[in-house]
Amino acid sequence: MQKTSDRGPAPPSTTPELLTGQKAIVTGASSGIGRACAIALAEAGADVAVNYRGGAEKAAEVVGEIEALGRRGLAVQADVSKEDDVKAMFAEVIDAFGTVDILVNNAGLQQDAPFAEMTLEQWNKVIGVNLTGQFLCTRAAVAEFRRRGIVPEVSCSAGKVICMSSVHEAIPWAGHVNYAASKGGVMLMAKSVAQEVAPDRIRVNSVAPGAIRTPINRDAWETDEAYEKLMRLVPYNRIGEPADIGRTVAWLASDQADYIVGSTIYVDGGMMLYPGFATGG
Ligand code: BGC
């Protein structure tokens, strides 16, 4: 739904050719933010493996969009919370593309419940995909980056990992304790790994989206009433679009961002600015 507050000049598309010759894996790339990241990376010149867990048709559509941009696309099924799936996924992508230069750890989900009613299953599911999944994929990517090392014609770094975090790596979220705990974990996992692998010229960073128009938070933007309530949390007064995140990820993966190591980039229309204090305090 286009709102009055959505109107304004459209941001530019991704700067082309920042990633020519690079090979990327985007997890959870068949829809939402992951799909936008996969397309933005392809627009910037990368070949992209589109990981999905279920829904092969949607993944195939994303591969079609990547190929229409003149890049190679590859749909790869894997549950990122499963060690064997992740090993098989990296083997398949390395076999097809030769190597991996960029990992976007995007796969994530919410299973919301009031804290006292949250089941162990809901807790384990969210931690398993959102946090353990990022651990397993990052570990596999670091192994490949170290094996290959720096190829100067491709990139001045040996590899890049971008972890999809959230404003909820820092903002507590009642009713979503498993999700906030997973993203808080992602924050310190990413920074700690970044510290450990930076001497190998491997860059690990996070992107922390605010409210982005995707299926995960449909309830928060679908009706006019919900949208207006959401905007009280967004000083820039528009919902984020998946492409807002895709552009950031493509740039962060490029050598233009080579000195960014262990950071979180918030892409949130100002949600982190404590908007409740705009008129009080
Ligand atoms: C969540 C969304 C939420 C947004 C802002 C994201 O990480 O997945 O459901 O709208 O944070 O609260």
mmCIF file of C-alpha atoms and ligand atoms in Angstrom:
data_model
loop_
_atom_site.group_PDB
_atom_site.id
_atom_site.type_symbol
_atom_site.label_atom_id
_atom_site.label_comp_id
_atom_site.label_asym_id
_atom_site.label_seq_id
_atom_site.Cartn_x
_atom_site.Cartn_y
_atom_site.Cartn_z
ATOM 1 C CA MET A 1 0.000 0.000 0.000
ATOM 2 C CA GLN A 2 1.492 3.416 -1.020
ATOM 3 C CA LYS A 3 1.038 5.978 1.737
ATOM 4 C CA THR A 4 1.223 9.761 1.381
ATOM 5 C CA SER A 5 4.373 9.638 3.447
ATOM 6 C CA ASP A 6 5.902 7.166 0.972
ATOM 7 C CA ARG A 7 5.956 9.750 -1.789
ATOM 8 C CA GLY A 8 9.235 11.379 -2.694
ATOM 9 C CA PRO A 9 12.046 10.901 -5.153
ATOM 10 C CA ALA A 10 13.034 7.254 -5.573
ATOM 11 C CA PRO A 11 16.523 6.370 -4.359
ATOM 12 C CA PRO A 12 18.963 5.354 -7.121
ATOM 13 C CA SER A 13 19.413 1.710 -7.992
ATOM 14 C CA THR A 14 22.575 -0.098 -6.964
ATOM 15 C CA THR A 15 25.815 1.337 -8.345
ATOM 16 C CA PRO A 16 26.687 -1.078 -11.155
ATOM 17 C CA GLU A 17 29.840 -3.137 -11.416
ATOM 18 C CA LEU A 18 31.073 -2.763 -7.850
ATOM 19 C CA LEU A 19 31.162 -6.545 -7.547
ATOM 20 C CA THR A 20 32.164 -7.760 -10.998
ATOM 21 C CA GLY A 21 33.546 -11.306 -10.909
ATOM 22 C CA GLN A 22 32.514 -11.963 -7.305
ATOM 23 C CA LYS A 23 30.495 -14.979 -6.159
ATOM 24 C CA ALA A 24 27.890 -14.612 -3.438
ATOM 25 C CA ILE A 25 25.627 -16.779 -1.318
ATOM 26 C CA VAL A 26 22.493 -15.167 0.120
ATOM 27 C CA THR A 27 20.602 -17.311 2.624
ATOM 28 C CA GLY A 28 16.831 -17.088 2.783
ATOM 29 C CA ALA A 29 16.872 -15.401 -0.612
ATOM 30 C CA SER A 30 13.577 -16.543 -2.103
ATOM 31 C CA SER A 31 11.609 -13.602 -0.675
ATOM 32 C CA GLY A 32 11.736 -10.332 1.244
ATOM 33 C CA ILE A 33 15.061 -8.798 2.227
ATOM 34 C CA GLY A 34 17.067 -11.827 1.051
ATOM 35 C CA ARG A 35 15.599 -11.619 -2.437
ATOM 36 C CA ALA A 36 16.376 -7.886 -2.594
ATOM 37 C CA CYS A 37 19.965 -8.553 -1.502
ATOM 38 C CA ALA A 38 20.404 -11.254 -4.147
ATOM 39 C CA ILE A 39 19.144 -8.920 -6.877
ATOM 40 C CA ALA A 40 21.206 -5.940 -5.676
ATOM 41 C CA LEU A 41 24.362 -8.076 -5.634
ATOM 42 C CA ALA A 42 23.603 -9.262 -9.177
ATOM 43 C CA GLU A 43 22.967 -5.651 -10.287
ATOM 44 C CA ALA A 44 26.385 -4.822 -8.896
ATOM 45 C CA GLY A 45 27.963 -7.593 -10.976
ATOM 46 C CA ALA A 46 28.068 -10.683 -8.741
ATOM 47 C CA ASP A 47 26.961 -14.223 -9.515
ATOM 48 C CA VAL A 48 24.539 -15.237 -6.770
ATOM 49 C CA ALA A 49 23.496 -18.498 -5.114
ATOM 50 C CA VAL A 50 19.921 -18.181 -3.879
ATOM 51 C CA ASN A 51 19.469 -20.298 -0.768
ATOM 52 C CA TYR A 52 15.970 -21.328 0.269
ATOM 53 C CA ARG A 53 14.513 -23.845 2.693
ATOM 54 C CA GLY A 54 11.055 -24.453 1.180
ATOM 55 C CA GLY A 55 9.398 -22.962 -1.902
ATOM 56 C CA ALA A 56 11.639 -23.933 -4.803
ATOM 57 C CA GLU A 57 9.428 -22.014 -7.248
ATOM 58 C CA LYS A 58 10.051 -18.645 -5.632
ATOM 59 C CA ALA A 59 13.792 -19.327 -5.523
ATOM 60 C CA ALA A 60 13.705 -20.222 -9.227
ATOM 61 C CA GLU A 61 12.011 -16.878 -9.949
ATOM 62 C CA VAL A 62 14.809 -15.015 -8.170
ATOM 63 C CA VAL A 63 17.369 -17.005 -10.159
ATOM 64 C CA GLY A 64 15.487 -15.931 -13.307
ATOM 65 C CA GLU A 65 15.756 -12.275 -12.277
ATOM 66 C CA ILE A 66 19.503 -12.672 -11.655
ATOM 67 C CA GLU A 67 19.987 -14.294 -15.060
ATOM 68 C CA ALA A 68 17.974 -11.518 -16.711
ATOM 69 C CA LEU A 69 20.643 -9.154 -15.350
ATOM 70 C CA GLY A 70 23.282 -11.184 -17.205
ATOM 71 C CA ARG A 71 24.716 -12.921 -14.112
ATOM 72 C CA ARG A 72 24.766 -16.533 -13.019
ATOM 73 C CA GLY A 73 22.143 -17.582 -10.515
ATOM 74 C CA LEU A 74 21.862 -20.881 -8.661
ATOM 75 C CA ALA A 75 19.031 -22.047 -6.404
ATOM 76 C CA VAL A 76 20.326 -24.081 -3.449
ATOM 77 C CA GLN A 77 18.065 -25.796 -0.941
ATOM 78 C CA ALA A 78 19.359 -25.938 2.644
ATOM 79 C CA ASP A 79 18.103 -25.491 6.179
ATOM 80 C CA VAL A 80 20.796 -23.201 7.601
ATOM 81 C CA SER A 81 20.221 -24.490 11.129
ATOM 82 C CA LYS A 82 21.485 -27.945 10.034
ATOM 83 C CA GLU A 83 25.221 -28.515 9.851
ATOM 84 C CA ASP A 84 25.082 -31.122 7.071
ATOM 85 C CA ASP A 85 22.806 -28.928 4.941
ATOM 86 C CA VAL A 86 25.204 -25.993 5.256
ATOM 87 C CA LYS A 87 28.230 -28.147 4.354
ATOM 88 C CA ALA A 88 26.402 -29.504 1.305
ATOM 89 C CA MET A 89 25.286 -26.003 0.255
ATOM 90 C CA PHE A 90 28.818 -24.587 0.311
ATOM 91 C CA ALA A 91 30.150 -27.646 -1.549
ATOM 92 C CA GLU A 92 27.487 -27.231 -4.238
ATOM 93 C CA VAL A 93 28.107 -23.499 -4.681
ATOM 94 C CA ILE A 94 31.903 -23.848 -4.742
ATOM 95 C CA ASP A 95 31.550 -26.647 -7.268
ATOM 96 C CA ALA A 96 29.342 -24.497 -9.508
ATOM 97 C CA PHE A 97 30.980 -21.060 -9.073
ATOM 98 C CA GLY A 98 34.557 -22.037 -8.178
ATOM 99 C CA THR A 99 34.571 -20.126 -4.896
ATOM 100 C CA VAL A 100 32.568 -17.782 -2.645
ATOM 101 C CA ASP A 101 33.599 -14.149 -2.038
ATOM 102 C CA ILE A 102 30.492 -12.865 -0.234
ATOM 103 C CA LEU A 103 28.145 -14.457 2.287
ATOM 104 C CA VAL A 104 24.935 -12.674 3.231
ATOM 105 C CA ASN A 105 23.567 -14.369 6.345
ATOM 106 C CA ASN A 106 19.978 -13.369 5.831
ATOM 107 C CA ALA A 107 17.769 -16.370 6.668
ATOM 108 C CA GLY A 108 15.674 -15.527 9.704
ATOM 109 C CA LEU A 109 12.230 -15.890 11.184
ATOM 110 C CA GLN A 110 9.989 -14.810 14.035
ATOM 111 C CA GLN A 111 7.903 -17.055 16.297
ATOM 112 C CA ASP A 112 6.309 -14.590 18.672
ATOM 113 C CA ALA A 113 4.716 -15.338 22.023
ATOM 114 C CA PRO A 114 4.265 -13.688 25.416
ATOM 115 C CA PHE A 115 7.356 -14.682 27.398
ATOM 116 C CA ALA A 116 5.621 -16.892 29.975
ATOM 117 C CA GLU A 117 3.903 -18.799 27.170
ATOM 118 C CA MET A 118 6.887 -19.167 24.887
ATOM 119 C CA THR A 119 7.597 -22.836 24.241
ATOM 120 C CA LEU A 120 11.075 -24.327 24.132
ATOM 121 C CA GLU A 121 10.314 -25.248 20.538
ATOM 122 C CA GLN A 122 9.661 -21.591 19.634
ATOM 123 C CA TRP A 123 12.829 -20.544 21.438
ATOM 124 C CA ASN A 124 14.987 -23.234 19.787
ATOM 125 C CA LYS A 125 13.559 -22.653 16.325
ATOM 126 C CA VAL A 126 14.356 -18.936 16.315
ATOM 127 C CA ILE A 127 17.799 -19.309 17.886
ATOM 128 C CA GLY A 128 18.507 -22.254 15.553
ATOM 129 C CA VAL A 129 17.821 -20.388 12.312
ATOM 130 C CA ASN A 130 18.681 -16.793 13.258
ATOM 131 C CA LEU A 131 21.832 -17.401 15.311
ATOM 132 C CA THR A 132 23.134 -20.961 14.845
ATOM 133 C CA GLY A 133 22.413 -20.689 11.114
ATOM 134 C CA GLN A 134 24.617 -17.594 10.889
ATOM 135 C CA PHE A 135 27.332 -19.380 12.890
ATOM 136 C CA LEU A 136 27.332 -22.423 10.586
ATOM 137 C CA CYS A 137 27.334 -20.389 7.364
ATOM 138 C CA THR A 138 29.982 -17.933 8.585
ATOM 139 C CA ARG A 139 32.249 -20.794 9.644
ATOM 140 C CA ALA A 140 31.954 -22.391 6.203
ATOM 141 C CA ALA A 141 32.561 -19.058 4.446
ATOM 142 C CA VAL A 142 35.637 -18.236 6.537
ATOM 143 C CA ALA A 143 37.123 -21.650 5.696
ATOM 144 C CA GLU A 144 36.680 -20.978 1.962
ATOM 145 C CA PHE A 145 38.014 -17.387 2.207
ATOM 146 C CA ARG A 146 41.135 -18.643 4.021
ATOM 147 C CA ARG A 147 41.649 -21.480 1.535
ATOM 148 C CA ARG A 148 41.500 -19.097 -1.433
ATOM 149 C CA GLY A 149 43.055 -15.957 0.034
ATOM 150 C CA ILE A 150 43.066 -12.596 -1.717
ATOM 151 C CA VAL A 151 42.679 -12.440 -5.489
ATOM 152 C CA PRO A 152 43.587 -8.785 -6.182
ATOM 153 C CA GLU A 153 41.784 -8.588 -9.544
ATOM 154 C CA VAL A 154 38.554 -9.546 -7.771
ATOM 155 C CA SER A 155 38.729 -7.758 -4.403
ATOM 156 C CA CYS A 156 41.299 -6.306 -2.027
ATOM 157 C CA SER A 157 39.815 -8.423 0.752
ATOM 158 C CA ALA A 158 39.838 -12.211 1.101
ATOM 159 C CA GLY A 159 36.086 -12.302 1.679
ATOM 160 C CA LYS A 160 33.112 -10.561 3.179
ATOM 161 C CA VAL A 161 30.401 -11.755 5.556
ATOM 162 C CA ILE A 162 27.324 -9.612 6.070
ATOM 163 C CA CYS A 163 25.073 -10.658 8.923
ATOM 164 C CA MET A 164 21.440 -9.594 8.742
ATOM 165 C CA SER A 165 20.768 -8.262 12.192
ATOM 166 C CA SER A 166 17.951 -5.941 13.279
ATOM 167 C CA VAL A 167 17.353 -2.826 15.314
ATOM 168 C CA HIS A 168 16.453 -5.485 17.890
ATOM 169 C CA GLU A 169 20.116 -6.310 18.341
ATOM 170 C CA ALA A 170 19.931 -3.237 20.571
ATOM 171 C CA ILE A 171 16.236 -2.460 21.207
ATOM 172 C CA PRO A 172 14.533 -4.841 23.664
ATOM 173 C CA TRP A 173 11.279 -6.280 22.296
ATOM 174 C CA ALA A 174 8.551 -7.545 24.597
ATOM 175 C CA GLY A 175 6.617 -10.449 23.132
ATOM 176 C CA HIS A 176 9.567 -11.304 20.873
ATOM 177 C CA VAL A 177 12.181 -12.374 23.417
ATOM 178 C CA ASN A 178 13.544 -15.251 21.313
ATOM 179 C CA TYR A 179 13.952 -12.963 18.292
ATOM 180 C CA ALA A 180 15.635 -10.125 20.216
ATOM 181 C CA ALA A 181 17.941 -12.635 21.948
ATOM 182 C CA SER A 182 18.898 -14.099 18.557
ATOM 183 C CA LYS A 183 19.745 -10.671 17.120
ATOM 184 C CA GLY A 184 21.647 -9.607 20.243
ATOM 185 C CA GLY A 185 23.604 -12.824 19.746
ATOM 186 C CA VAL A 186 24.199 -12.011 16.083
ATOM 187 C CA MET A 187 25.655 -8.639 17.079
ATOM 188 C CA LEU A 188 28.372 -10.045 19.331
ATOM 189 C CA MET A 189 28.942 -13.099 17.164
ATOM 190 C CA ALA A 190 29.603 -10.846 14.161
ATOM 191 C CA LYS A 191 31.877 -8.479 16.088
ATOM 192 C CA SER A 192 33.816 -11.299 17.767
ATOM 193 C CA VAL A 193 34.334 -13.182 14.509
ATOM 194 C CA ALA A 194 35.290 -9.898 12.835
ATOM 195 C CA GLN A 195 38.002 -9.364 15.442
ATOM 196 C CA GLU A 196 39.284 -12.913 14.972
ATOM 197 C CA VAL A 197 39.435 -13.022 11.167
ATOM 198 C CA ALA A 198 40.307 -9.408 10.310
ATOM 199 C CA PRO A 199 44.072 -10.222 10.221
ATOM 200 C CA ASP A 200 43.266 -12.553 7.293
ATOM 201 C CA ARG A 201 41.693 -9.570 5.504
ATOM 202 C CA ILE A 202 38.219 -11.008 5.958
ATOM 203 C CA ARG A 203 35.556 -8.405 6.735
ATOM 204 C CA VAL A 204 32.562 -9.318 8.890
ATOM 205 C CA ASN A 205 29.845 -6.698 9.394
ATOM 206 C CA SER A 206 26.145 -6.491 10.150
ATOM 207 C CA VAL A 207 23.263 -4.630 8.575
ATOM 208 C CA ALA A 208 20.446 -3.876 11.006
ATOM 209 C CA PRO A 209 17.126 -3.144 9.291
ATOM 210 C CA GLY A 210 14.264 -1.383 11.003
ATOM 211 C CA ALA A 211 10.708 -1.878 9.747
ATOM 212 C CA ILE A 212 10.926 -3.092 6.154
ATOM 213 C CA ARG A 213 7.894 -3.954 4.013
ATOM 214 C CA THR A 214 8.124 -7.777 3.934
ATOM 215 C CA PRO A 215 5.866 -10.683 4.883
ATOM 216 C CA ILE A 216 7.568 -11.053 8.323
ATOM 217 C CA ASN A 217 5.868 -7.908 9.665
ATOM 218 C CA ARG A 218 2.804 -7.639 7.405
ATOM 219 C CA ASP A 219 0.598 -6.920 10.429
ATOM 220 C CA ALA A 220 2.621 -3.770 11.139
ATOM 221 C CA TRP A 221 2.021 -2.090 7.741
ATOM 222 C CA GLU A 222 -0.932 -3.684 5.969
ATOM 223 C CA THR A 223 -3.744 -1.484 7.249
ATOM 224 C CA ASP A 224 -3.761 2.329 7.426
ATOM 225 C CA GLU A 225 -4.179 2.171 11.182
ATOM 226 C CA ALA A 226 -1.211 -0.162 11.674
ATOM 227 C CA TYR A 227 0.937 1.910 9.298
ATOM 228 C CA GLU A 228 0.217 5.135 11.176
ATOM 229 C CA LYS A 229 1.076 3.463 14.478
ATOM 230 C CA LEU A 230 4.303 2.127 12.974
ATOM 231 C CA MET A 231 5.275 5.599 11.754
ATOM 232 C CA ARG A 232 5.376 6.823 15.351
ATOM 233 C CA LEU A 233 8.519 4.709 15.587
ATOM 234 C CA VAL A 234 10.071 5.963 12.328
ATOM 235 C CA PRO A 235 11.250 9.621 12.265
ATOM 236 C CA TYR A 236 11.825 9.499 8.487
ATOM 237 C CA ASN A 237 8.128 8.721 8.167
ATOM 238 C CA ARG A 238 8.182 5.977 5.581
ATOM 239 C CA ILE A 239 8.452 2.244 5.812
ATOM 240 C CA GLY A 240 11.674 0.729 4.498
ATOM 241 C CA GLU A 241 11.646 -1.196 1.243
ATOM 242 C CA PRO A 242 13.669 -4.393 0.707
ATOM 243 C CA ALA A 243 15.777 -2.552 -1.894
ATOM 244 C CA ASP A 244 16.911 -0.103 0.825
ATOM 245 C CA ILE A 245 18.646 -3.066 2.453
ATOM 246 C CA GLY A 246 19.816 -4.618 -0.843
ATOM 247 C CA ARG A 247 21.677 -1.442 -1.853
ATOM 248 C CA THR A 248 23.386 -1.195 1.523
ATOM 249 C CA VAL A 249 24.471 -4.830 1.435
ATOM 250 C CA ALA A 250 25.880 -4.556 -2.107
ATOM 251 C CA TRP A 251 27.902 -1.488 -1.159
ATOM 252 C CA LEU A 252 29.088 -2.960 2.141
ATOM 253 C CA ALA A 253 30.269 -6.077 0.281
ATOM 254 C CA SER A 254 32.268 -3.964 -2.176
ATOM 255 C CA ASP A 255 35.827 -2.630 -1.873
ATOM 256 C CA GLN A 256 34.336 0.844 -1.467
ATOM 257 C CA ALA A 257 33.591 -0.262 2.098
ATOM 258 C CA ASP A 258 36.977 -1.970 2.606
ATOM 259 C CA TYR A 259 37.774 -0.264 5.918
ATOM 260 C CA ILE A 260 34.454 -1.172 7.529
ATOM 261 C CA VAL A 261 35.225 -4.080 9.843
ATOM 262 C CA GLY A 262 33.032 -5.343 12.684
ATOM 263 C CA SER A 263 30.398 -2.607 12.382
ATOM 264 C CA THR A 264 26.640 -2.607 12.427
ATOM 265 C CA ILE A 265 25.029 -0.315 9.857
ATOM 266 C CA TYR A 266 21.495 0.600 10.903
ATOM 267 C CA VAL A 267 19.125 1.063 7.959
ATOM 268 C CA ASP A 268 16.016 2.067 9.825
ATOM 269 C CA GLY A 269 14.692 5.541 8.939
ATOM 270 C CA GLY A 270 15.828 6.696 12.364
ATOM 271 C CA MET A 271 14.146 4.015 14.470
ATOM 272 C CA MET A 272 17.254 3.860 16.677
ATOM 273 C CA LEU A 273 16.877 7.559 17.595
ATOM 274 C CA TYR A 274 14.404 6.967 20.466
ATOM 275 C CA PRO A 275 11.601 8.777 18.568
ATOM 276 C CA GLY A 276 9.453 8.809 21.723
ATOM 277 C CA PHE A 277 11.850 11.496 23.006
ATOM 278 C CA ALA A 278 11.269 13.829 20.037
ATOM 279 C CA THR A 279 8.762 15.765 22.104
ATOM 280 C CA GLY A 280 9.512 14.782 25.676
ATOM 281 C CA GLY A 281 12.119 13.756 28.199
HETATM 282 C C1 BGC B 1 11.431 -7.416 12.640
HETATM 283 C C2 BGC B 1 10.171 -6.748 12.148
HETATM 284 C C3 BGC B 1 9.991 -5.409 12.839
HETATM 285 C C4 BGC B 1 11.257 -4.568 12.781
HETATM 286 C C5 BGC B 1 11.151 -3.289 13.584
HETATM 287 C C6 BGC B 1 12.582 -6.470 12.472
HETATM 288 O O1 BGC B 1 13.782 -7.069 12.830
HETATM 289 O O2 BGC B 1 11.635 -8.633 11.920
HETATM 290 O O3 BGC B 1 9.054 -7.577 12.397
HETATM 291 O O4 BGC B 1 8.945 -4.695 12.199
HETATM 292 O O5 BGC B 1 12.344 -5.322 13.265
HETATM 293 O O6 BGC B 1 10.621 -3.473 14.854
#
